[in-house]
Amino acid sequence: MNDKIVLTGIKPTGIPHLGNYVGALKPLIELANNYKTYIFIADLHALNSIKDAKLIKQYSYEIAALMIALGLNLDNAVLFRQSDIMGVYQLSNFLMNVTPKGLMNRAHSYKAMVEKNTEANLDIDSGVNMGLYTYPILMAADILLYNSDVVPVGADQKQHVEFARDIAGYFNNTYGETFKLPEPIIGETNGIIPGLDGRKMSKSYDNTIPVFVTESELKKKIMRIITDSKTPEESKNPDESTIFQLYKHFAKADEIEQFRQMFLKGGMGYGTAKTILFEKINSILSEPRKEYERLMANKDELDAILHNGAERAKIVAEKTITRVKKAMLG
Ligand code: TRP
């Protein structure tokens, strides 16, 4: 096993969809077969936007069950709830003292709020709470608390990992070598999974297919994929078809080539193509779906797994806090 430490957080603000699965979750599960991996449910990061405790809890269970059902290797991977290790808030506060305010002003998500407010003629900080403003520092604390080397994230989170690296650098310059400098790895498929309407699959477009829905729901969703109006006889361009683009991420190379030929040759209607896509996705997800449903009906089992993860994470977290306290306070 490689001795690099991988870490990532998944924010419990929605139900993961097939775009998340292909772009982030599946590659993460593969990484966890070869690396010591920390995967946590970033419930503290959800607090600046979600004010409903029940909802955060429900989403958190769903993410945990989903990762386990998809085969996450729990020997290598430490799966836990961020809020079970409150040391992350301590580290976050320590890091504030070496973090320039100007760095936070440059964060994409904060800047986007400022721009929106400016356009609407509002105070630039209207609707901005300190949880949102200091979000990157909490994320740096996540990353540095567990001595992470690599942080797999979507492209939208790259800046946050770079900030964590900057903050680690400021700290090391001030107090001597304390933190490793983490590096982002950006999932190449992120954002290129099309949704039902052909735009990228995203919650904000309301065009997603959740990873675990019932078989009939999955079929219904797939049948709703928007296509052009070519007749069954006509030749079709696979590279412009959402059906084919989705199929590519689930099938084997020879199956993909065969499906491509069926598009090009003509003689296959979109209804048939959708049925083929449904059967492929369903064959891959039907066993994990059963396990997911079993886990969601056994919250005690999920709690036990998350608790065990937290116990393992705590050992590392406490060492880091001790090291930081010593460096800063003697
Ligand atoms: N901010 C990330 C997101 O919105 C989630 C996250 C929180 C995270 N802490 C992290 C990701 C640490 C990587 C490392 O997706």
Tab-separated table of C-alpha atoms and ligand atoms in Angstrom:
chain	number	residue	atom	x	y	z
A	1	MET	CA	0.000	0.000	0.000
A	2	ASN	CA	1.191	3.477	-0.910
A	3	ASP	CA	1.972	5.607	2.133
A	4	LYS	CA	0.388	8.805	0.868
A	5	ILE	CA	-2.665	9.990	2.768
A	6	VAL	CA	-5.791	10.793	0.785
A	7	LEU	CA	-8.570	12.891	2.285
A	8	THR	CA	-11.834	14.301	1.099
A	9	GLY	CA	-15.073	15.636	2.533
A	10	ILE	CA	-18.566	15.211	1.133
A	11	LYS	CA	-21.016	17.938	2.065
A	12	PRO	CA	-24.437	16.591	3.106
A	13	THR	CA	-26.526	19.088	1.187
A	14	GLY	CA	-28.292	16.710	-1.196
A	15	ILE	CA	-28.625	13.176	-2.480
A	16	PRO	CA	-25.687	12.090	-4.647
A	17	HIS	CA	-26.538	11.608	-8.327
A	18	LEU	CA	-24.925	9.651	-11.148
A	19	GLY	CA	-22.728	12.633	-12.053
A	20	ASN	CA	-21.295	12.588	-8.520
A	21	TYR	CA	-20.961	8.804	-8.726
A	22	VAL	CA	-18.996	8.751	-11.959
A	23	GLY	CA	-17.002	11.928	-11.358
A	24	ALA	CA	-16.167	11.641	-7.689
A	25	LEU	CA	-17.480	8.733	-5.649
A	26	LYS	CA	-16.386	5.846	-7.841
A	27	PRO	CA	-12.829	7.181	-8.305
A	28	LEU	CA	-12.676	7.822	-4.569
A	29	ILE	CA	-13.674	4.257	-3.771
A	30	GLU	CA	-10.955	3.070	-6.155
A	31	LEU	CA	-8.359	5.280	-4.447
A	32	ALA	CA	-9.398	3.862	-1.089
A	33	ASN	CA	-8.341	0.408	-2.275
A	34	ASN	CA	-4.740	1.569	-2.499
A	35	TYR	CA	-4.298	4.420	-0.034
A	36	LYS	CA	-4.967	5.243	3.543
A	37	THR	CA	-8.025	7.420	3.030
A	38	TYR	CA	-10.019	9.745	5.231
A	39	ILE	CA	-13.530	10.351	4.002
A	40	PHE	CA	-15.801	12.437	6.125
A	41	ILE	CA	-19.298	13.772	5.877
A	42	ALA	CA	-18.736	17.524	6.016
A	43	ASP	CA	-21.753	18.368	8.151
A	44	LEU	CA	-20.046	21.381	9.757
A	45	HIS	CA	-19.592	22.806	6.273
A	46	ALA	CA	-23.311	22.412	5.620
A	47	LEU	CA	-24.205	24.663	8.543
A	48	ASN	CA	-23.761	27.950	6.728
A	49	SER	CA	-26.499	27.010	4.286
A	50	ILE	CA	-28.743	24.343	5.854
A	51	LYS	CA	-30.527	25.334	9.039
A	52	ASP	CA	-32.525	22.132	9.495
A	53	ALA	CA	-30.757	19.628	11.762
A	54	LYS	CA	-32.983	16.722	10.678
A	55	LEU	CA	-32.146	17.304	7.053
A	56	ILE	CA	-28.387	17.406	7.666
A	57	LYS	CA	-28.667	14.188	9.653
A	58	GLN	CA	-30.717	12.455	6.974
A	59	TYR	CA	-28.345	13.469	4.165
A	60	SER	CA	-25.394	12.396	6.304
A	61	TYR	CA	-26.816	8.887	6.741
A	62	GLU	CA	-27.570	8.693	3.047
A	63	ILE	CA	-24.001	9.552	2.096
A	64	ALA	CA	-22.532	7.097	4.597
A	65	ALA	CA	-24.850	4.285	3.453
A	66	LEU	CA	-24.125	5.066	-0.167
A	67	MET	CA	-20.348	4.914	0.213
A	68	ILE	CA	-20.520	1.634	2.111
A	69	ALA	CA	-23.034	0.106	-0.300
A	70	LEU	CA	-20.822	1.027	-3.243
A	71	GLY	CA	-18.058	-1.040	-1.705
A	72	LEU	CA	-15.854	1.418	0.167
A	73	ASN	CA	-12.980	-0.525	1.699
A	74	LEU	CA	-13.394	0.212	5.391
A	75	ASP	CA	-9.996	-1.230	6.301
A	76	ASN	CA	-8.140	1.488	4.394
A	77	ALA	CA	-10.805	4.144	4.555
A	78	VAL	CA	-11.714	5.947	7.735
A	79	LEU	CA	-15.328	7.032	7.242
A	80	PHE	CA	-16.628	9.511	9.792
A	81	ARG	CA	-18.752	12.532	10.527
A	82	GLN	CA	-16.797	15.772	10.563
A	83	SER	CA	-18.710	16.973	13.634
A	84	ASP	CA	-17.610	13.940	15.652
A	85	ILE	CA	-14.129	15.470	15.830
A	86	MET	CA	-14.605	18.940	17.268
A	87	GLY	CA	-10.819	19.435	17.208
A	88	VAL	CA	-11.350	20.648	13.658
A	89	TYR	CA	-12.901	23.831	15.047
A	90	GLN	CA	-9.939	24.284	17.378
A	91	LEU	CA	-7.493	23.944	14.522
A	92	SER	CA	-9.625	26.221	12.374
A	93	ASN	CA	-9.425	28.931	15.044
A	94	PHE	CA	-5.688	28.501	15.422
A	95	LEU	CA	-5.254	28.830	11.662
A	96	MET	CA	-7.219	32.102	11.611
A	97	ASN	CA	-4.207	33.793	13.190
A	98	VAL	CA	-1.953	33.121	10.217
A	99	THR	CA	-4.625	33.569	7.526
A	100	PRO	CA	-4.791	36.987	5.859
A	101	LYS	CA	-8.296	38.385	5.577
A	102	GLY	CA	-7.508	39.248	1.960
A	103	LEU	CA	-7.204	35.561	1.141
A	104	MET	CA	-10.809	35.022	2.201
A	105	ASN	CA	-11.895	38.011	0.113
A	106	ARG	CA	-10.531	36.185	-2.938
A	107	ALA	CA	-12.474	32.951	-2.364
A	108	HIS	CA	-14.680	32.183	-5.390
A	109	SER	CA	-17.867	31.494	-3.461
A	110	TYR	CA	-17.572	34.657	-1.358
A	111	LYS	CA	-16.680	36.725	-4.419
A	112	ALA	CA	-19.720	35.368	-6.233
A	113	MET	CA	-21.934	36.577	-3.375
A	114	VAL	CA	-20.292	40.005	-3.422
A	115	GLU	CA	-20.854	40.293	-7.170
A	116	LYS	CA	-24.484	39.273	-6.866
A	117	ASN	CA	-25.036	41.800	-4.104
A	118	THR	CA	-23.296	44.548	-6.042
A	119	GLU	CA	-25.476	43.916	-9.089
A	120	ALA	CA	-28.572	44.008	-6.913
A	121	ASN	CA	-27.422	47.269	-5.293
A	122	LEU	CA	-27.222	45.639	-1.880
A	123	ASP	CA	-24.521	45.866	0.750
A	124	ILE	CA	-21.653	43.697	-0.534
A	125	ASP	CA	-21.917	41.375	2.472
A	126	SER	CA	-25.665	41.017	2.456
A	127	GLY	CA	-26.588	37.396	3.257
A	128	VAL	CA	-22.968	36.455	3.999
A	129	ASN	CA	-22.526	34.773	7.369
A	130	MET	CA	-19.127	34.157	8.930
A	131	GLY	CA	-19.545	30.407	8.283
A	132	LEU	CA	-19.541	31.168	4.589
A	133	TYR	CA	-16.741	33.724	4.865
A	134	THR	CA	-14.419	31.453	6.864
A	135	TYR	CA	-15.444	28.269	5.010
A	136	PRO	CA	-11.980	27.948	3.410
A	137	ILE	CA	-10.259	28.067	6.818
A	138	LEU	CA	-12.438	25.262	8.167
A	139	MET	CA	-11.647	23.293	5.045
A	140	ALA	CA	-7.910	23.937	5.518
A	141	ALA	CA	-8.324	22.654	9.075
A	142	ASP	CA	-9.949	19.440	7.739
A	143	ILE	CA	-7.097	18.879	5.372
A	144	LEU	CA	-4.262	19.714	7.767
A	145	LEU	CA	-5.728	17.964	10.813
A	146	TYR	CA	-5.235	14.542	9.189
A	147	ASN	CA	-1.834	15.195	7.547
A	148	SER	CA	-3.281	14.833	4.068
A	149	ASP	CA	-1.030	14.554	1.028
A	150	VAL	CA	-3.644	14.484	-1.694
A	151	VAL	CA	-7.166	15.819	-1.762
A	152	PRO	CA	-9.416	14.595	-4.584
A	153	VAL	CA	-12.048	17.236	-5.307
A	154	GLY	CA	-14.187	18.632	-8.094
A	155	ALA	CA	-12.840	21.575	-10.075
A	156	ASP	CA	-14.997	23.967	-8.036
A	157	GLN	CA	-13.053	23.060	-4.887
A	158	LYS	CA	-9.555	23.396	-6.300
A	159	GLN	CA	-9.082	26.914	-4.967
A	160	HIS	CA	-9.984	25.766	-1.459
A	161	VAL	CA	-7.265	23.119	-1.515
A	162	GLU	CA	-4.790	25.702	-2.798
A	163	PHE	CA	-5.808	27.945	0.097
A	164	ALA	CA	-5.163	25.073	2.513
A	165	ARG	CA	-1.720	24.773	1.018
A	166	ASP	CA	-1.155	28.539	1.361
A	167	ILE	CA	-2.341	28.521	4.970
A	168	ALA	CA	-0.069	25.563	5.780
A	169	GLY	CA	2.788	27.559	4.240
A	170	TYR	CA	2.025	30.684	6.299
A	171	PHE	CA	1.927	28.549	9.415
A	172	ASN	CA	5.203	26.767	8.643
A	173	ASN	CA	6.925	30.079	7.871
A	174	THR	CA	5.833	31.501	11.185
A	175	TYR	CA	6.225	28.505	13.473
A	176	GLY	CA	8.544	26.093	11.677
A	177	GLU	CA	7.695	22.897	9.757
A	178	THR	CA	4.403	21.721	11.202
A	179	PHE	CA	2.248	20.777	8.232
A	180	LYS	CA	2.736	18.873	5.008
A	181	LEU	CA	1.619	20.807	1.942
A	182	PRO	CA	-1.448	19.093	0.439
A	183	GLU	CA	-2.145	18.820	-3.262
A	184	PRO	CA	-5.495	18.751	-5.022
A	185	ILE	CA	-6.316	16.056	-7.538
A	186	ILE	CA	-9.090	17.100	-9.824
A	187	GLY	CA	-11.393	14.387	-11.144
A	188	GLU	CA	-11.196	14.591	-14.923
A	189	THR	CA	-14.779	13.496	-15.483
A	190	ASN	CA	-16.189	16.083	-13.119
A	191	GLY	CA	-18.933	18.069	-14.720
A	192	ILE	CA	-18.984	16.282	-18.040
A	193	ILE	CA	-21.712	13.800	-17.183
A	194	PRO	CA	-24.826	14.987	-18.978
A	195	GLY	CA	-28.147	15.179	-17.176
A	196	LEU	CA	-31.646	14.385	-18.466
A	197	ASP	CA	-31.754	17.591	-20.539
A	198	GLY	CA	-28.241	17.210	-22.003
A	199	ARG	CA	-26.695	19.967	-19.883
A	200	LYS	CA	-24.191	18.857	-17.245
A	201	MET	CA	-25.852	16.802	-14.535
A	202	SER	CA	-26.369	19.159	-11.638
A	203	LYS	CA	-28.790	19.667	-8.798
A	204	SER	CA	-29.171	23.302	-9.813
A	205	TYR	CA	-30.501	22.280	-13.241
A	206	ASP	CA	-32.934	19.751	-11.761
A	207	ASN	CA	-31.802	17.210	-14.362
A	208	THR	CA	-30.229	14.554	-12.156
A	209	ILE	CA	-30.598	10.813	-11.753
A	210	PRO	CA	-29.990	9.914	-8.087
A	211	VAL	CA	-27.619	6.973	-7.536
A	212	PHE	CA	-30.117	4.947	-5.552
A	213	VAL	CA	-33.725	5.173	-6.578
A	214	THR	CA	-36.066	2.245	-7.024
A	215	GLU	CA	-35.749	0.285	-10.224
A	216	SER	CA	-38.988	1.693	-11.618
A	217	GLU	CA	-37.969	5.240	-10.706
A	218	LEU	CA	-34.615	4.741	-12.423
A	219	LYS	CA	-36.379	3.494	-15.539
A	220	LYS	CA	-38.795	6.429	-15.505
A	221	LYS	CA	-35.922	8.914	-15.236
A	222	ILE	CA	-33.971	7.331	-18.061
A	223	MET	CA	-37.055	7.298	-20.297
A	224	ARG	CA	-37.283	11.080	-19.743
A	225	ILE	CA	-33.851	11.776	-21.265
A	226	ILE	CA	-34.296	14.387	-23.961
A	227	THR	CA	-33.314	13.309	-27.484
A	228	ASP	CA	-33.589	14.808	-30.942
A	229	SER	CA	-36.429	13.703	-33.190
A	230	LYS	CA	-34.619	11.216	-35.440
A	231	THR	CA	-36.684	8.212	-36.504
A	232	PRO	CA	-35.568	4.693	-35.513
A	233	GLU	CA	-34.246	4.053	-39.041
A	234	GLU	CA	-31.981	7.084	-39.158
A	235	SER	CA	-28.296	7.029	-38.283
A	236	LYS	CA	-27.579	8.865	-35.001
A	237	ASN	CA	-24.535	10.634	-33.650
A	238	PRO	CA	-23.472	8.865	-30.421
A	239	ASP	CA	-21.202	11.734	-29.402
A	240	GLU	CA	-24.149	14.099	-29.274
A	241	SER	CA	-26.427	11.679	-27.450
A	242	THR	CA	-26.942	11.903	-23.706
A	243	ILE	CA	-27.915	8.221	-23.739
A	244	PHE	CA	-24.589	7.180	-25.227
A	245	GLN	CA	-22.560	9.602	-23.094
A	246	LEU	CA	-24.066	8.080	-19.953
A	247	TYR	CA	-23.653	4.513	-21.207
A	248	LYS	CA	-19.939	5.114	-21.763
A	249	HIS	CA	-19.384	5.508	-18.034
A	250	PHE	CA	-20.982	2.214	-17.088
A	251	ALA	CA	-20.185	-0.284	-19.835
A	252	LYS	CA	-17.062	-2.173	-20.868
A	253	ALA	CA	-14.995	-1.119	-23.901
A	254	ASP	CA	-16.432	-3.747	-26.273
A	255	GLU	CA	-20.004	-2.990	-25.215
A	256	ILE	CA	-19.422	0.712	-25.753
A	257	GLU	CA	-18.072	0.085	-29.249
A	258	GLN	CA	-21.047	-2.128	-30.081
A	259	PHE	CA	-23.524	0.495	-28.832
A	260	ARG	CA	-21.695	3.165	-30.838
A	261	GLN	CA	-22.131	1.091	-34.008
A	262	MET	CA	-25.854	0.674	-33.288
A	263	PHE	CA	-26.190	4.459	-33.150
A	264	LEU	CA	-24.268	4.987	-36.358
A	265	LYS	CA	-25.905	2.185	-38.339
A	266	GLY	CA	-29.473	3.299	-37.771
A	267	GLY	CA	-32.346	0.929	-37.074
A	268	MET	CA	-32.352	1.522	-33.322
A	269	GLY	CA	-34.952	3.915	-31.889
A	270	TYR	CA	-34.202	6.058	-28.870
A	271	GLY	CA	-36.685	4.047	-26.797
A	272	THR	CA	-34.629	0.913	-27.387
A	273	ALA	CA	-31.404	2.784	-26.665
A	274	LYS	CA	-32.837	3.998	-23.368
A	275	THR	CA	-33.862	0.471	-22.410
A	276	ILE	CA	-30.327	-0.730	-23.086
A	277	LEU	CA	-28.936	2.120	-20.960
A	278	PHE	CA	-31.379	1.372	-18.147
A	279	GLU	CA	-30.474	-2.300	-18.113
A	280	LYS	CA	-26.769	-1.526	-17.997
A	281	ILE	CA	-26.988	0.979	-15.142
A	282	ASN	CA	-29.455	-1.161	-13.248
A	283	SER	CA	-27.262	-4.258	-13.536
A	284	ILE	CA	-24.417	-2.333	-11.897
A	285	LEU	CA	-26.443	-0.646	-9.190
A	286	SER	CA	-29.037	-3.251	-8.247
A	287	GLU	CA	-26.919	-5.177	-5.706
A	288	PRO	CA	-25.471	-2.026	-4.079
A	289	ARG	CA	-29.014	-0.604	-4.000
A	290	LYS	CA	-30.183	-3.563	-1.871
A	291	GLU	CA	-27.295	-3.014	0.523
A	292	TYR	CA	-28.052	0.711	0.632
A	293	GLU	CA	-31.667	0.043	1.525
A	294	ARG	CA	-30.631	-2.460	4.175
A	295	LEU	CA	-28.249	0.059	5.762
A	296	MET	CA	-30.783	2.888	5.684
A	297	ALA	CA	-33.142	0.598	7.585
A	298	ASN	CA	-30.364	-0.121	10.137
A	299	LYS	CA	-29.196	3.244	11.399
A	300	ASP	CA	-27.557	1.598	14.420
A	301	GLU	CA	-25.191	-0.189	12.097
A	302	LEU	CA	-24.384	3.076	10.307
A	303	ASP	CA	-23.845	4.825	13.638
A	304	ALA	CA	-21.463	2.076	14.716
A	305	ILE	CA	-19.432	2.353	11.516
A	306	LEU	CA	-19.267	6.158	11.776
A	307	HIS	CA	-18.372	5.933	15.440
A	308	ASN	CA	-15.565	3.534	14.692
A	309	GLY	CA	-14.297	5.908	11.984
A	310	ALA	CA	-14.394	8.827	14.421
A	311	GLU	CA	-12.371	6.859	16.975
A	312	ARG	CA	-9.685	6.222	14.375
A	313	ALA	CA	-9.717	9.825	13.145
A	314	LYS	CA	-9.544	11.208	16.670
A	315	ILE	CA	-6.154	9.624	17.338
A	316	VAL	CA	-4.569	11.557	14.469
A	317	ALA	CA	-6.515	14.756	15.175
A	318	GLU	CA	-5.410	14.911	18.783
A	319	LYS	CA	-1.758	14.508	17.829
A	320	THR	CA	-2.042	17.385	15.358
A	321	ILE	CA	-3.725	19.689	17.888
A	322	THR	CA	-0.994	18.920	20.436
A	323	ARG	CA	1.687	19.672	17.858
A	324	VAL	CA	0.039	22.961	16.849
A	325	LYS	CA	-0.547	24.077	20.419
A	326	LYS	CA	3.076	23.416	21.246
A	327	ALA	CA	4.270	25.345	18.195
A	328	MET	CA	2.042	28.339	18.911
A	329	LEU	CA	1.933	28.464	22.682
A	330	GLY	CA	4.966	26.508	23.811
B	1	TRP	N1	-16.129	21.968	0.447
B	1	TRP	C1	-16.287	20.657	-0.107
B	1	TRP	C2	-17.493	20.672	-1.051
B	1	TRP	O1	-18.321	21.549	-0.953
B	1	TRP	C3	-16.462	19.611	0.960
B	1	TRP	C4	-15.292	19.554	1.874
B	1	TRP	C5	-15.254	19.986	3.162
B	1	TRP	C6	-13.991	19.053	1.575
B	1	TRP	N2	-14.027	19.784	3.691
B	1	TRP	C7	-13.217	19.208	2.762
B	1	TRP	C8	-13.407	18.486	0.430
B	1	TRP	C9	-11.876	18.849	2.807
B	1	TRP	C10	-12.059	18.123	0.489
B	1	TRP	C11	-11.300	18.291	1.667
B	1	TRP	O2	-17.603	19.798	-1.877
